[in-house]
Amino acid sequence: QVQLRESGGGSVQSGGSLRLSCTASGYTYSTYCKGWFRQAPGKEREAVATIDSDGSTTYADSVKGRFTISRNYLQMNSLKPEDTAMYYCAAVFGPCRQVIADRDFTYWGQGTQVTVSS
């Protein structure tokens, strides 16, 4: 089994930065897709970024140029109030090309809150 845990959330001012961590425990996978999602109250959960085993990445249009995903972190710069949400790390065995919907991710962390004040 794989357990994921997010950390690094908090409250920042607009324009500030945060780095979220996604820590894995249990046995690891040689090939897996990892992603970050976020959900604000009253809104649908949305994909923020993904990273494949080969390092390939994808980003939501809303965060392009501001967020950077790596294997274990989500670096968030130039934060905006619209970024306020609960952020979740997720993973699934295999390549990212298998992913169609967020529910295709098998493993999920408990979430870390990010609050950006204007």
mmCIF file with all atom_site columns, N, CA and C in Angstrom, residues 30-104:
data_model
loop_
_atom_site.group_PDB
_atom_site.id
_atom_site.type_symbol
_atom_site.label_atom_id
_atom_site.label_alt_id
_atom_site.label_comp_id
_atom_site.label_asym_id
_atom_site.label_entity_id
_atom_site.label_seq_id
_atom_site.pdbx_PDB_ins_code
_atom_site.Cartn_x
_atom_site.Cartn_y
_atom_site.Cartn_z
_atom_site.occupancy
_atom_site.B_iso_or_equiv
_atom_site.pdbx_formal_charge
_atom_site.auth_seq_id
_atom_site.auth_comp_id
_atom_site.auth_asym_id
_atom_site.auth_atom_id
_atom_site.pdbx_PDB_model_num
ATOM 1   N N  . SER A 1 30  ? 7.894   1.990  -9.537  1.00 0.00 ? 30  SER A N  1
ATOM 2   C CA . SER A 1 30  ? 8.877   2.431  -10.513 1.00 0.00 ? 30  SER A CA 1
ATOM 3   C C  . SER A 1 30  ? 8.257   3.361  -11.549 1.00 0.00 ? 30  SER A C  1
ATOM 4   N N  . THR A 1 31  ? 7.015   3.074  -11.900 1.00 0.00 ? 31  THR A N  1
ATOM 5   C CA . THR A 1 31  ? 6.313   3.869  -12.894 1.00 0.00 ? 31  THR A CA 1
ATOM 6   C C  . THR A 1 31  ? 4.967   4.302  -12.323 1.00 0.00 ? 31  THR A C  1
ATOM 7   N N  . TYR A 1 32  ? 4.794   5.589  -12.138 1.00 0.00 ? 32  TYR A N  1
ATOM 8   C CA . TYR A 1 32  ? 3.532   6.096  -11.618 1.00 0.00 ? 32  TYR A CA 1
ATOM 9   C C  . TYR A 1 32  ? 3.337   7.545  -12.018 1.00 0.00 ? 32  TYR A C  1
ATOM 10  N N  . CYS A 1 33  ? 2.105   7.944  -11.958 1.00 0.00 ? 33  CYS A N  1
ATOM 11  C CA . CYS A 1 33  ? 1.711   9.306  -12.257 1.00 0.00 ? 33  CYS A CA 1
ATOM 12  C C  . CYS A 1 33  ? 1.308   9.986  -10.953 1.00 0.00 ? 33  CYS A C  1
ATOM 13  N N  . LYS A 1 34  ? 1.797   11.167 -10.733 1.00 0.00 ? 34  LYS A N  1
ATOM 14  C CA . LYS A 1 34  ? 1.453   11.924 -9.534  1.00 0.00 ? 34  LYS A CA 1
ATOM 15  C C  . LYS A 1 34  ? 0.863   13.262 -9.933  1.00 0.00 ? 34  LYS A C  1
ATOM 16  N N  . GLY A 1 35  ? -0.140  13.679 -9.184  1.00 0.00 ? 35  GLY A N  1
ATOM 17  C CA . GLY A 1 35  ? -0.784  14.939 -9.497  1.00 0.00 ? 35  GLY A CA 1
ATOM 18  C C  . GLY A 1 35  ? -1.190  15.708 -8.262  1.00 0.00 ? 35  GLY A C  1
ATOM 19  N N  . TRP A 1 36  ? -1.459  16.973 -8.482  1.00 0.00 ? 36  TRP A N  1
ATOM 20  C CA . TRP A 1 36  ? -2.006  17.844 -7.452  1.00 0.00 ? 36  TRP A CA 1
ATOM 21  C C  . TRP A 1 36  ? -3.377  18.325 -7.895  1.00 0.00 ? 36  TRP A C  1
ATOM 22  N N  . PHE A 1 37  ? -4.305  18.305 -6.967  1.00 0.00 ? 37  PHE A N  1
ATOM 23  C CA . PHE A 1 37  ? -5.652  18.783 -7.199  1.00 0.00 ? 37  PHE A CA 1
ATOM 24  C C  . PHE A 1 37  ? -6.002  19.795 -6.131  1.00 0.00 ? 37  PHE A C  1
ATOM 25  N N  . ARG A 1 38  ? -7.010  20.584 -6.389  1.00 0.00 ? 38  ARG A N  1
ATOM 26  C CA . ARG A 1 38  ? -7.470  21.521 -5.376  1.00 0.00 ? 38  ARG A CA 1
ATOM 27  C C  . ARG A 1 38  ? -8.982  21.657 -5.445  1.00 0.00 ? 38  ARG A C  1
ATOM 28  N N  . GLN A 1 39  ? -9.552  21.990 -4.310  1.00 0.00 ? 39  GLN A N  1
ATOM 29  C CA . GLN A 1 39  ? -10.988 22.188 -4.245  1.00 0.00 ? 39  GLN A CA 1
ATOM 30  C C  . GLN A 1 39  ? -11.305 23.307 -3.264  1.00 0.00 ? 39  GLN A C  1
ATOM 31  N N  . ALA A 1 40  ? -12.001 24.295 -3.756  1.00 0.00 ? 40  ALA A N  1
ATOM 32  C CA . ALA A 1 40  ? -12.461 25.397 -2.933  1.00 0.00 ? 40  ALA A CA 1
ATOM 33  C C  . ALA A 1 40  ? -13.923 25.162 -2.578  1.00 0.00 ? 40  ALA A C  1
ATOM 34  N N  . PRO A 1 41  ? -14.387 25.731 -1.466  1.00 0.00 ? 41  PRO A N  1
ATOM 35  C CA . PRO A 1 41  ? -15.787 25.558 -1.081  1.00 0.00 ? 41  PRO A CA 1
ATOM 36  C C  . PRO A 1 41  ? -16.739 25.970 -2.193  1.00 0.00 ? 41  PRO A C  1
ATOM 37  N N  . GLY A 1 42  ? -17.703 25.113 -2.495  1.00 0.00 ? 42  GLY A N  1
ATOM 38  C CA . GLY A 1 42  ? -18.685 25.407 -3.515  1.00 0.00 ? 42  GLY A CA 1
ATOM 39  C C  . GLY A 1 42  ? -18.211 25.203 -4.935  1.00 0.00 ? 42  GLY A C  1
ATOM 40  N N  . LYS A 1 43  ? -16.994 24.721 -5.113  1.00 0.00 ? 43  LYS A N  1
ATOM 41  C CA . LYS A 1 43  ? -16.458 24.505 -6.443  1.00 0.00 ? 43  LYS A CA 1
ATOM 42  C C  . LYS A 1 43  ? -16.080 23.049 -6.657  1.00 0.00 ? 43  LYS A C  1
ATOM 43  N N  . GLU A 1 44  ? -16.009 22.662 -7.921  1.00 0.00 ? 44  GLU A N  1
ATOM 44  C CA . GLU A 1 44  ? -15.582 21.313 -8.262  1.00 0.00 ? 44  GLU A CA 1
ATOM 45  C C  . GLU A 1 44  ? -14.090 21.152 -8.023  1.00 0.00 ? 44  GLU A C  1
ATOM 46  N N  . ARG A 1 45  ? -13.700 19.919 -7.744  1.00 0.00 ? 45  ARG A N  1
ATOM 47  C CA . ARG A 1 45  ? -12.289 19.617 -7.629  1.00 0.00 ? 45  ARG A CA 1
ATOM 48  C C  . ARG A 1 45  ? -11.653 19.741 -9.009  1.00 0.00 ? 45  ARG A C  1
ATOM 49  N N  . GLU A 1 46  ? -10.502 20.379 -9.073  1.00 0.00 ? 46  GLU A N  1
ATOM 50  C CA . GLU A 1 46  ? -9.839  20.573 -10.345 1.00 0.00 ? 46  GLU A CA 1
ATOM 51  C C  . GLU A 1 46  ? -8.388  20.116 -10.280 1.00 0.00 ? 46  GLU A C  1
ATOM 52  N N  . ALA A 1 47  ? -7.919  19.620 -11.397 1.00 0.00 ? 47  ALA A N  1
ATOM 53  C CA . ALA A 1 47  ? -6.519  19.235 -11.511 1.00 0.00 ? 47  ALA A CA 1
ATOM 54  C C  . ALA A 1 47  ? -5.662  20.483 -11.626 1.00 0.00 ? 47  ALA A C  1
ATOM 55  N N  . VAL A 1 48  ? -4.576  20.503 -10.901 1.00 0.00 ? 48  VAL A N  1
ATOM 56  C CA . VAL A 1 48  ? -3.650  21.624 -10.918 1.00 0.00 ? 48  VAL A CA 1
ATOM 57  C C  . VAL A 1 48  ? -2.438  21.313 -11.778 1.00 0.00 ? 48  VAL A C  1
ATOM 58  N N  . ALA A 1 49  ? -1.840  20.150 -11.555 1.00 0.00 ? 49  ALA A N  1
ATOM 59  C CA . ALA A 1 49  ? -0.644  19.763 -12.274 1.00 0.00 ? 49  ALA A CA 1
ATOM 60  C C  . ALA A 1 49  ? -0.428  18.272 -12.129 1.00 0.00 ? 49  ALA A C  1
ATOM 61  N N  . THR A 1 50  ? 0.276   17.690 -13.083 1.00 0.00 ? 50  THR A N  1
ATOM 62  C CA . THR A 1 50  ? 0.660   16.284 -13.011 1.00 0.00 ? 50  THR A CA 1
ATOM 63  C C  . THR A 1 50  ? 2.111   16.142 -13.420 1.00 0.00 ? 50  THR A C  1
ATOM 64  N N  . ILE A 1 51  ? 2.719   15.069 -12.958 1.00 0.00 ? 51  ILE A N  1
ATOM 65  C CA . ILE A 1 51  ? 4.073   14.740 -13.362 1.00 0.00 ? 51  ILE A CA 1
ATOM 66  C C  . ILE A 1 51  ? 4.178   13.238 -13.565 1.00 0.00 ? 51  ILE A C  1
ATOM 67  N N  . ASP A 1 52  ? 4.799   12.851 -14.665 1.00 0.00 ? 52  ASP A N  1
ATOM 68  C CA . ASP A 1 52  ? 4.960   11.454 -15.001 1.00 0.00 ? 52  ASP A CA 1
ATOM 69  C C  . ASP A 1 52  ? 6.317   10.959 -14.501 1.00 0.00 ? 52  ASP A C  1
ATOM 70  N N  . SER A 1 53  ? 6.514   9.656  -14.590 1.00 0.00 ? 53  SER A N  1
ATOM 71  C CA . SER A 1 53  ? 7.760   9.059  -14.124 1.00 0.00 ? 53  SER A CA 1
ATOM 72  C C  . SER A 1 53  ? 8.969   9.569  -14.888 1.00 0.00 ? 53  SER A C  1
ATOM 73  N N  . ASP A 1 54  ? 8.762   9.961  -16.145 1.00 0.00 ? 54  ASP A N  1
ATOM 74  C CA . ASP A 1 54  ? 9.865   10.470 -16.952 1.00 0.00 ? 54  ASP A CA 1
ATOM 75  C C  . ASP A 1 54  ? 10.081  11.968 -16.778 1.00 0.00 ? 54  ASP A C  1
ATOM 76  N N  . GLY A 1 55  ? 9.300   12.586 -15.894 1.00 0.00 ? 55  GLY A N  1
ATOM 77  C CA . GLY A 1 55  ? 9.436   14.002 -15.631 1.00 0.00 ? 55  GLY A CA 1
ATOM 78  C C  . GLY A 1 55  ? 8.516   14.897 -16.431 1.00 0.00 ? 55  GLY A C  1
ATOM 79  N N  . SER A 1 56  ? 7.762   14.345 -17.353 1.00 0.00 ? 56  SER A N  1
ATOM 80  C CA . SER A 1 56  ? 6.820   15.141 -18.137 1.00 0.00 ? 56  SER A CA 1
ATOM 81  C C  . SER A 1 56  ? 5.757   15.734 -17.232 1.00 0.00 ? 56  SER A C  1
ATOM 82  N N  . THR A 1 57  ? 5.376   16.959 -17.499 1.00 0.00 ? 57  THR A N  1
ATOM 83  C CA . THR A 1 57  ? 4.426   17.663 -16.646 1.00 0.00 ? 57  THR A CA 1
ATOM 84  C C  . THR A 1 57  ? 3.278   18.251 -17.444 1.00 0.00 ? 57  THR A C  1
ATOM 85  N N  . THR A 1 58  ? 2.169   18.458 -16.763 1.00 0.00 ? 58  THR A N  1
ATOM 86  C CA . THR A 1 58  ? 1.045   19.194 -17.304 1.00 0.00 ? 58  THR A CA 1
ATOM 87  C C  . THR A 1 58  ? 0.573   20.177 -16.245 1.00 0.00 ? 58  THR A C  1
ATOM 88  N N  . TYR A 1 59  ? -0.066  21.262 -16.697 1.00 0.00 ? 59  TYR A N  1
ATOM 89  C CA . TYR A 1 59  ? -0.563  22.281 -15.791 1.00 0.00 ? 59  TYR A CA 1
ATOM 90  C C  . TYR A 1 59  ? -1.921  22.780 -16.242 1.00 0.00 ? 59  TYR A C  1
ATOM 91  N N  . ALA A 1 60  ? -2.736  23.116 -15.277 1.00 0.00 ? 60  ALA A N  1
ATOM 92  C CA . ALA A 1 60  ? -3.964  23.820 -15.589 1.00 0.00 ? 60  ALA A CA 1
ATOM 93  C C  . ALA A 1 60  ? -3.613  25.210 -16.108 1.00 0.00 ? 60  ALA A C  1
ATOM 94  N N  . ASP A 1 61  ? -4.421  25.703 -17.030 1.00 0.00 ? 61  ASP A N  1
ATOM 95  C CA . ASP A 1 61  ? -4.156  27.024 -17.595 1.00 0.00 ? 61  ASP A CA 1
ATOM 96  C C  . ASP A 1 61  ? -4.069  28.105 -16.522 1.00 0.00 ? 61  ASP A C  1
ATOM 97  N N  . SER A 1 62  ? -4.846  27.947 -15.471 1.00 0.00 ? 62  SER A N  1
ATOM 98  C CA . SER A 1 62  ? -4.913  28.960 -14.431 1.00 0.00 ? 62  SER A CA 1
ATOM 99  C C  . SER A 1 62  ? -3.630  29.088 -13.614 1.00 0.00 ? 62  SER A C  1
ATOM 100 N N  . VAL A 1 63  ? -2.755  28.087 -13.679 1.00 0.00 ? 63  VAL A N  1
ATOM 101 C CA . VAL A 1 63  ? -1.532  28.123 -12.876 1.00 0.00 ? 63  VAL A CA 1
ATOM 102 C C  . VAL A 1 63  ? -0.267  28.115 -13.706 1.00 0.00 ? 63  VAL A C  1
ATOM 103 N N  . LYS A 1 64  ? -0.393  28.028 -15.017 1.00 0.00 ? 64  LYS A N  1
ATOM 104 C CA . LYS A 1 64  ? 0.783   28.012 -15.877 1.00 0.00 ? 64  LYS A CA 1
ATOM 105 C C  . LYS A 1 64  ? 1.624   29.263 -15.666 1.00 0.00 ? 64  LYS A C  1
ATOM 106 N N  . GLY A 1 65  ? 2.916   29.053 -15.546 1.00 0.00 ? 65  GLY A N  1
ATOM 107 C CA . GLY A 1 65  ? 3.832   30.154 -15.334 1.00 0.00 ? 65  GLY A CA 1
ATOM 108 C C  . GLY A 1 65  ? 3.988   30.551 -13.884 1.00 0.00 ? 65  GLY A C  1
ATOM 109 N N  . ARG A 1 66  ? 3.140   30.009 -13.019 1.00 0.00 ? 66  ARG A N  1
ATOM 110 C CA . ARG A 1 66  ? 3.205   30.353 -11.600 1.00 0.00 ? 66  ARG A CA 1
ATOM 111 C C  . ARG A 1 66  ? 3.539   29.153 -10.721 1.00 0.00 ? 66  ARG A C  1
ATOM 112 N N  . PHE A 1 67  ? 3.032   27.982 -11.090 1.00 0.00 ? 67  PHE A N  1
ATOM 113 C CA . PHE A 1 67  ? 3.264   26.765 -10.314 1.00 0.00 ? 67  PHE A CA 1
ATOM 114 C C  . PHE A 1 67  ? 4.240   25.860 -11.049 1.00 0.00 ? 67  PHE A C  1
ATOM 115 N N  . THR A 1 68  ? 5.027   25.119 -10.281 1.00 0.00 ? 68  THR A N  1
ATOM 116 C CA . THR A 1 68  ? 5.940   24.139 -10.840 1.00 0.00 ? 68  THR A CA 1
ATOM 117 C C  . THR A 1 68  ? 5.841   22.851 -10.041 1.00 0.00 ? 68  THR A C  1
ATOM 118 N N  . ILE A 1 69  ? 5.539   21.760 -10.728 1.00 0.00 ? 69  ILE A N  1
ATOM 119 C CA . ILE A 1 69  ? 5.451   20.469 -10.061 1.00 0.00 ? 69  ILE A CA 1
ATOM 120 C C  . ILE A 1 69  ? 6.753   19.711 -10.250 1.00 0.00 ? 69  ILE A C  1
ATOM 121 N N  . SER A 1 70  ? 7.180   19.051 -9.212  1.00 0.00 ? 70  SER A N  1
ATOM 122 C CA . SER A 1 70  ? 8.295   18.128 -9.272  1.00 0.00 ? 70  SER A CA 1
ATOM 123 C C  . SER A 1 70  ? 7.833   16.835 -8.617  1.00 0.00 ? 70  SER A C  1
ATOM 124 N N  . ARG A 1 71  ? 8.725   15.875 -8.512  1.00 0.00 ? 71  ARG A N  1
ATOM 125 C CA . ARG A 1 71  ? 8.316   14.567 -8.016  1.00 0.00 ? 71  ARG A CA 1
ATOM 126 C C  . ARG A 1 71  ? 7.718   14.625 -6.620  1.00 0.00 ? 71  ARG A C  1
ATOM 127 N N  . ASN A 1 72  ? 8.238   15.512 -5.779  1.00 0.00 ? 72  ASN A N  1
ATOM 128 C CA . ASN A 1 72  ? 7.804   15.555 -4.384  1.00 0.00 ? 72  ASN A CA 1
ATOM 129 C C  . ASN A 1 72  ? 7.241   16.885 -3.926  1.00 0.00 ? 72  ASN A C  1
ATOM 130 N N  . TYR A 1 73  ? 7.195   17.879 -4.810  1.00 0.00 ? 73  TYR A N  1
ATOM 131 C CA . TYR A 1 73  ? 6.780   19.211 -4.400  1.00 0.00 ? 73  TYR A CA 1
ATOM 132 C C  . TYR A 1 73  ? 5.907   19.884 -5.435  1.00 0.00 ? 73  TYR A C  1
ATOM 133 N N  . LEU A 1 74  ? 5.125   20.821 -4.971  1.00 0.00 ? 74  LEU A N  1
ATOM 134 C CA . LEU A 1 74  ? 4.433   21.762 -5.823  1.00 0.00 ? 74  LEU A CA 1
ATOM 135 C C  . LEU A 1 74  ? 4.860   23.154 -5.379  1.00 0.00 ? 74  LEU A C  1
ATOM 136 N N  . GLN A 1 75  ? 5.665   23.806 -6.194  1.00 0.00 ? 75  GLN A N  1
ATOM 137 C CA . GLN A 1 75  ? 6.094   25.165 -5.914  1.00 0.00 ? 75  GLN A CA 1
ATOM 138 C C  . GLN A 1 75  ? 5.064   26.126 -6.464  1.00 0.00 ? 75  GLN A C  1
ATOM 139 N N  . MET A 1 76  ? 4.549   26.985 -5.612  1.00 0.00 ? 76  MET A N  1
ATOM 140 C CA . MET A 1 76  ? 3.506   27.921 -5.996  1.00 0.00 ? 76  MET A CA 1
ATOM 141 C C  . MET A 1 76  ? 4.015   29.338 -5.784  1.00 0.00 ? 76  MET A C  1
ATOM 142 N N  . ASN A 1 77  ? 4.126   30.071 -6.863  1.00 0.00 ? 77  ASN A N  1
ATOM 143 C CA . ASN A 1 77  ? 4.585   31.449 -6.820  1.00 0.00 ? 77  ASN A CA 1
ATOM 144 C C  . ASN A 1 77  ? 3.486   32.378 -7.302  1.00 0.00 ? 77  ASN A C  1
ATOM 145 N N  . SER A 1 78  ? 3.663   33.656 -7.014  1.00 0.00 ? 78  SER A N  1
ATOM 146 C CA . SER A 1 78  ? 2.700   34.672 -7.446  1.00 0.00 ? 78  SER A CA 1
ATOM 147 C C  . SER A 1 78  ? 1.276   34.274 -7.106  1.00 0.00 ? 78  SER A C  1
ATOM 148 N N  . LEU A 1 79  ? 1.083   33.859 -5.884  1.00 0.00 ? 79  LEU A N  1
ATOM 149 C CA . LEU A 1 79  ? -0.215  33.346 -5.469  1.00 0.00 ? 79  LEU A CA 1
ATOM 150 C C  . LEU A 1 79  ? -1.288  34.427 -5.507  1.00 0.00 ? 79  LEU A C  1
ATOM 151 N N  . LYS A 1 80  ? -2.477  33.998 -5.860  1.00 0.00 ? 80  LYS A N  1
ATOM 152 C CA . LYS A 1 80  ? -3.634  34.866 -5.968  1.00 0.00 ? 80  LYS A CA 1
ATOM 153 C C  . LYS A 1 80  ? -4.729  34.375 -5.029  1.00 0.00 ? 80  LYS A C  1
ATOM 154 N N  . PRO A 1 81  ? -5.641  35.247 -4.626  1.00 0.00 ? 81  PRO A N  1
ATOM 155 C CA . PRO A 1 81  ? -6.759  34.791 -3.794  1.00 0.00 ? 81  PRO A CA 1
ATOM 156 C C  . PRO A 1 81  ? -7.534  33.639 -4.422  1.00 0.00 ? 81  PRO A C  1
ATOM 157 N N  . GLU A 1 82  ? -7.596  33.601 -5.744  1.00 0.00 ? 82  GLU A N  1
ATOM 158 C CA . GLU A 1 82  ? -8.290  32.524 -6.439  1.00 0.00 ? 82  GLU A CA 1
ATOM 159 C C  . GLU A 1 82  ? -7.629  31.168 -6.243  1.00 0.00 ? 82  GLU A C  1
ATOM 160 N N  . ASP A 1 83  ? -6.398  31.152 -5.757  1.00 0.00 ? 83  ASP A N  1
ATOM 161 C CA . ASP A 1 83  ? -5.704  29.904 -5.481  1.00 0.00 ? 83  ASP A CA 1
ATOM 162 C C  . ASP A 1 83  ? -6.101  29.298 -4.147  1.00 0.00 ? 83  ASP A C  1
ATOM 163 N N  . THR A 1 84  ? -6.858  30.025 -3.360  1.00 0.00 ? 84  THR A N  1
ATOM 164 C CA . THR A 1 84  ? -7.286  29.533 -2.060  1.00 0.00 ? 84  THR A CA 1
ATOM 165 C C  . THR A 1 84  ? -8.117  28.265 -2.226  1.00 0.00 ? 84  THR A C  1
ATOM 166 N N  . ALA A 1 85  ? -7.681  27.192 -1.579  1.00 0.00 ? 85  ALA A N  1
ATOM 167 C CA . ALA A 1 85  ? -8.351  25.900 -1.707  1.00 0.00 ? 85  ALA A CA 1
ATOM 168 C C  . ALA A 1 85  ? -7.658  24.884 -0.817  1.00 0.00 ? 85  ALA A C  1
ATOM 169 N N  . MET A 1 86  ? -8.293  23.736 -0.684  1.00 0.00 ? 86  MET A N  1
ATOM 170 C CA . MET A 1 86  ? -7.630  22.586 -0.115  1.00 0.00 ? 86  MET A CA 1
ATOM 171 C C  . MET A 1 86  ? -6.891  21.886 -1.245  1.00 0.00 ? 86  MET A C  1
ATOM 172 N N  . TYR A 1 87  ? -5.621  21.640 -1.048  1.00 0.00 ? 87  TYR A N  1
ATOM 173 C CA . TYR A 1 87  ? -4.791  21.015 -2.068  1.00 0.00 ? 87  TYR A CA 1
ATOM 174 C C  . TYR A 1 87  ? -4.510  19.566 -1.708  1.00 0.00 ? 87  TYR A C  1
ATOM 175 N N  . TYR A 1 88  ? -4.673  18.693 -2.686  1.00 0.00 ? 88  TYR A N  1
ATOM 176 C CA . TYR A 1 88  ? -4.499  17.267 -2.496  1.00 0.00 ? 88  TYR A CA 1
ATOM 177 C C  . TYR A 1 88  ? -3.442  16.716 -3.434  1.00 0.00 ? 88  TYR A C  1
ATOM 178 N N  . CYS A 1 89  ? -2.615  15.853 -2.910  1.00 0.00 ? 89  CYS A N  1
ATOM 179 C CA . CYS A 1 89  ? -1.679  15.092 -3.707  1.00 0.00 ? 89  CYS A CA 1
ATOM 180 C C  . CYS A 1 89  ? -2.318  13.752 -4.031  1.00 0.00 ? 89  CYS A C  1
ATOM 181 N N  . ALA A 1 90  ? -2.102  13.267 -5.240  1.00 0.00 ? 90  ALA A N  1
ATOM 182 C CA . ALA A 1 90  ? -2.660  11.992 -5.656  1.00 0.00 ? 90  ALA A CA 1
ATOM 183 C C  . ALA A 1 90  ? -1.678  11.254 -6.545  1.00 0.00 ? 90  ALA A C  1
ATOM 184 N N  . ALA A 1 91  ? -1.824  9.935  -6.592  1.00 0.00 ? 91  ALA A N  1
ATOM 185 C CA . ALA A 1 91  ? -0.935  9.126  -7.413  1.00 0.00 ? 91  ALA A CA 1
ATOM 186 C C  . ALA A 1 91  ? -1.654  7.886  -7.900  1.00 0.00 ? 91  ALA A C  1
ATOM 187 N N  . VAL A 1 92  ? -1.166  7.341  -8.992  1.00 0.00 ? 92  VAL A N  1
ATOM 188 C CA . VAL A 1 92  ? -1.684  6.096  -9.538  1.00 0.00 ? 92  VAL A CA 1
ATOM 189 C C  . VAL A 1 92  ? -0.551  5.348  -10.209 1.00 0.00 ? 92  VAL A C  1
ATOM 190 N N  . PHE A 1 93  ? -0.574  4.035  -10.085 1.00 0.00 ? 93  PHE A N  1
ATOM 191 C CA . PHE A 1 93  ? 0.435   3.226  -10.732 1.00 0.00 ? 93  PHE A CA 1
ATOM 192 C C  . PHE A 1 93  ? 0.300   3.325  -12.242 1.00 0.00 ? 93  PHE A C  1
ATOM 193 N N  . GLY A 1 94  ? 1.426   3.445  -12.916 1.00 0.00 ? 94  GLY A N  1
ATOM 194 C CA . GLY A 1 94  ? 1.428   3.502  -14.365 1.00 0.00 ? 94  GLY A CA 1
ATOM 195 C C  . GLY A 1 94  ? 1.664   4.914  -14.878 1.00 0.00 ? 94  GLY A C  1
ATOM 196 N N  . PRO A 1 95  ? 1.686   5.062  -16.192 1.00 0.00 ? 95  PRO A N  1
ATOM 197 C CA . PRO A 1 95  ? 1.966   6.368  -16.793 1.00 0.00 ? 95  PRO A CA 1
ATOM 198 C C  . PRO A 1 95  ? 0.762   7.302  -16.740 1.00 0.00 ? 95  PRO A C  1
ATOM 199 N N  . CYS A 1 96  ? 1.033   8.594  -16.843 1.00 0.00 ? 96  CYS A N  1
ATOM 200 C CA . CYS A 1 96  ? -0.032  9.578  -16.795 1.00 0.00 ? 96  CYS A CA 1
ATOM 201 C C  . CYS A 1 96  ? -0.996  9.465  -17.973 1.00 0.00 ? 96  CYS A C  1
ATOM 202 N N  . ARG A 1 97  ? -0.559  8.869  -19.071 1.00 0.00 ? 97  ARG A N  1
ATOM 203 C CA . ARG A 1 97  ? -1.431  8.767  -20.246 1.00 0.00 ? 97  ARG A CA 1
ATOM 204 C C  . ARG A 1 97  ? -2.670  7.913  -19.988 1.00 0.00 ? 97  ARG A C  1
ATOM 205 N N  . GLN A 1 98  ? -2.656  7.107  -18.941 1.00 0.00 ? 98  GLN A N  1
ATOM 206 C CA . GLN A 1 98  ? -3.809  6.296  -18.584 1.00 0.00 ? 98  GLN A CA 1
ATOM 207 C C  . GLN A 1 98  ? -4.907  7.109  -17.913 1.00 0.00 ? 98  GLN A C  1
ATOM 208 N N  . VAL A 1 99  ? -4.567  8.302  -17.450 1.00 0.00 ? 99  VAL A N  1
ATOM 209 C CA . VAL A 1 99  ? -5.484  9.092  -16.640 1.00 0.00 ? 99  VAL A CA 1
ATOM 210 C C  . VAL A 1 99  ? -6.479  9.838  -17.506 1.00 0.00 ? 99  VAL A C  1
ATOM 211 N N  . ILE A 1 100 ? -7.745  9.652  -17.215 1.00 0.00 ? 100 ILE A N  1
ATOM 212 C CA . ILE A 1 100 ? -8.812  10.361 -17.898 1.00 0.00 ? 100 ILE A CA 1
ATOM 213 C C  . ILE A 1 100 ? -9.521  11.308 -16.944 1.00 0.00 ? 100 ILE A C  1
ATOM 214 N N  . ALA A 1 101 ? -9.790  10.847 -15.734 1.00 0.00 ? 101 ALA A N  1
ATOM 215 C CA . ALA A 1 101 ? -10.489 11.633 -14.726 1.00 0.00 ? 101 ALA A CA 1
ATOM 216 C C  . ALA A 1 101 ? -9.742  11.552 -13.405 1.00 0.00 ? 101 ALA A C  1
ATOM 217 N N  . ASP A 1 102 ? -10.079 12.470 -12.497 1.00 0.00 ? 102 ASP A N  1
ATOM 218 C CA . ASP A 1 102 ? -9.384  12.487 -11.216 1.00 0.00 ? 102 ASP A CA 1
ATOM 219 C C  . ASP A 1 102 ? -9.567  11.198 -10.424 1.00 0.00 ? 102 ASP A C  1
ATOM 220 N N  . ARG A 1 103 ? -10.705 10.549 -10.612 1.00 0.00 ? 103 ARG A N  1
ATOM 221 C CA . ARG A 1 103 ? -10.950 9.304  -9.897  1.00 0.00 ? 103 ARG A CA 1
ATOM 222 C C  . ARG A 1 103 ? -10.090 8.152  -10.386 1.00 0.00 ? 103 ARG A C  1
ATOM 223 N N  . ASP A 1 104 ? -9.354  8.363  -11.470 1.00 0.00 ? 104 ASP A N  1
ATOM 224 C CA . ASP A 1 104 ? -8.397  7.362  -11.928 1.00 0.00 ? 104 ASP A CA 1
ATOM 225 C C  . ASP A 1 104 ? -7.185  7.286  -11.010 1.00 0.00 ? 104 ASP A C  1
#
